[in-house]
Amino acid sequence: MKFNAILLVLASLCLEQASAVTWYFLRWYTPDTSAEFIKFSMDMVAPTLPQAATYYLWPGLQDVGTSGVYQEVMDGRSGTWWIGAGWCCSNPTLSWGGGFNVAGQTTTTIDMVRTDNTDWTSTLTQGTQTVTDVFPLSYKNFNQALLAIELYSVAWDFGPLVFKNVVMEMNTTQTAWCTSAPENYNSATSYTMSTPVVSTSNGITTCSIALVNMTGPA
Ligand SMILES: *[C@@H]1O[C@H](CO)[C@@H](O)[C@H](O)[C@H]1NC(C)=O
Ligand SMILES: *[C@@H]1O[C@H](CO)[C@@H](O)[C@H](O)[C@H]1NC(C)=O
């Protein structure tokens, strides 16, 4: 399963009891709770998977109450990466979306969009494979966007994790949330990032980052 960091205590108490989790993530926040993320998209480059192990690599959104995480998880457990979208883990309980295998060094385009006042829509595309799933999560106020590496009893041994063309949209006219550096959880991650490009139109601010390269443990 996949857990957000704030639920670490819960996570250690329940499903992944026996294994040690290691987190690396970058996180962007809304300036205040009146603003919400309304889109999060990127091109995610699959690293070469070293072995079958519980590697979870994902972009995701967390809500103000940190009730869970809406995410697209690249999962290494079978020995071949599999990527799919879903809401982890309860409140509400939703079925996981569809997905597909991805080969190392291929790029998957990931799009998460708040499509209306009910639904978010996830679209994943890699080569000729594409899946779309709808999740009734618009009532959540997503105030955190994360690029995360979540590892259970395995080290970050797959090299850099690269995200290209990262786009975040938020219903605010503020821009510092984009132009300032993201939170680097526990200063755990070495990363390089291109300078964000920010624009505001009709009350929506768009933040575009051409390259986020999570190069390894700090
Ligand atoms: C952002 O959108 C949410 C959901 O529609 C709304 O509740 C909130 O008031 C909006 N905030 C701004 C600043 O427009
Ligand atoms: C990411 O960083 C690593 C380590 O510096 C580098 O070798 C690699 O070329 C970078 N990837 C991209 C796409 O810039």
Short mmCIF file of N, CA, C and O and ligand atoms in Angstrom, two decimals, residues 45 159-164 192 211-216, ligand 2:
data_model
loop_
_atom_site.label_atom_id
_atom_site.label_comp_id
_atom_site.label_asym_id
_atom_site.label_seq_id
_atom_site.Cartn_x
_atom_site.Cartn_y
_atom_site.Cartn_z
N VAL A 45 9.73 9.73 -15.93
CA VAL A 45 10.64 8.79 -16.59
C VAL A 45 10.88 7.62 -15.64
O VAL A 45 11.35 7.81 -14.51
N GLY A 159 18.97 4.95 -9.12
CA GLY A 159 19.48 6.14 -9.81
C GLY A 159 18.48 7.28 -9.77
O GLY A 159 17.52 7.25 -9.00
N PRO A 160 18.68 8.29 -10.63
CA PRO A 160 17.82 9.47 -10.57
C PRO A 160 16.37 9.16 -10.95
O PRO A 160 16.11 8.27 -11.76
N LEU A 161 15.45 9.88 -10.31
CA LEU A 161 14.05 9.86 -10.72
C LEU A 161 13.76 11.22 -11.35
O LEU A 161 13.89 12.26 -10.69
N VAL A 162 13.39 11.19 -12.63
CA VAL A 162 13.25 12.42 -13.41
C VAL A 162 11.78 12.67 -13.76
O VAL A 162 11.09 11.77 -14.26
N PHE A 163 11.34 13.88 -13.49
CA PHE A 163 10.02 14.36 -13.91
C PHE A 163 10.25 15.55 -14.85
O PHE A 163 11.01 16.46 -14.51
N LYS A 164 9.59 15.52 -15.99
CA LYS A 164 9.70 16.64 -16.95
C LYS A 164 8.34 17.30 -17.11
O LYS A 164 7.29 16.66 -16.92
N THR A 192 17.92 18.52 -8.48
CA THR A 192 18.10 19.74 -9.25
C THR A 192 16.77 20.02 -9.93
O THR A 192 15.98 19.11 -10.20
N LEU A 211 12.03 20.62 -15.58
CA LEU A 211 12.75 19.41 -15.15
C LEU A 211 12.89 19.39 -13.63
O LEU A 211 13.35 20.37 -13.04
N VAL A 212 12.49 18.30 -13.03
CA VAL A 212 12.79 18.04 -11.62
C VAL A 212 13.56 16.71 -11.61
O VAL A 212 13.01 15.68 -12.02
N ASN A 213 14.80 16.77 -11.18
CA ASN A 213 15.65 15.58 -11.20
C ASN A 213 16.01 15.24 -9.76
O ASN A 213 16.82 15.90 -9.13
N MET A 214 15.37 14.20 -9.23
CA MET A 214 15.68 13.71 -7.88
C MET A 214 16.85 12.76 -8.05
O MET A 214 16.69 11.63 -8.50
N THR A 215 18.05 13.27 -7.77
CA THR A 215 19.25 12.57 -8.22
C THR A 215 19.68 11.44 -7.28
O THR A 215 20.37 10.51 -7.71
N GLY A 216 19.32 11.53 -5.98
CA GLY A 216 19.70 10.46 -5.07
C GLY A 216 19.52 10.91 -3.63
O GLY A 216 19.11 12.04 -3.37
C1 LIG B 2 19.71 13.84 -13.54
O1 LIG B 2 20.87 13.99 -12.73
C2 LIG B 2 21.85 12.97 -12.93
C3 LIG B 2 22.92 13.16 -11.87
O2 LIG B 2 23.43 14.45 -11.92
C4 LIG B 2 22.38 13.11 -14.34
O3 LIG B 2 23.34 12.10 -14.59
C5 LIG B 2 21.21 12.97 -15.32
O4 LIG B 2 21.69 13.20 -16.65
C6 LIG B 2 20.13 13.98 -15.00
N1 LIG B 2 18.99 13.74 -15.87
C7 LIG B 2 18.46 14.71 -16.65
C8 LIG B 2 17.31 14.31 -17.49
O5 LIG B 2 18.89 15.85 -16.66
#
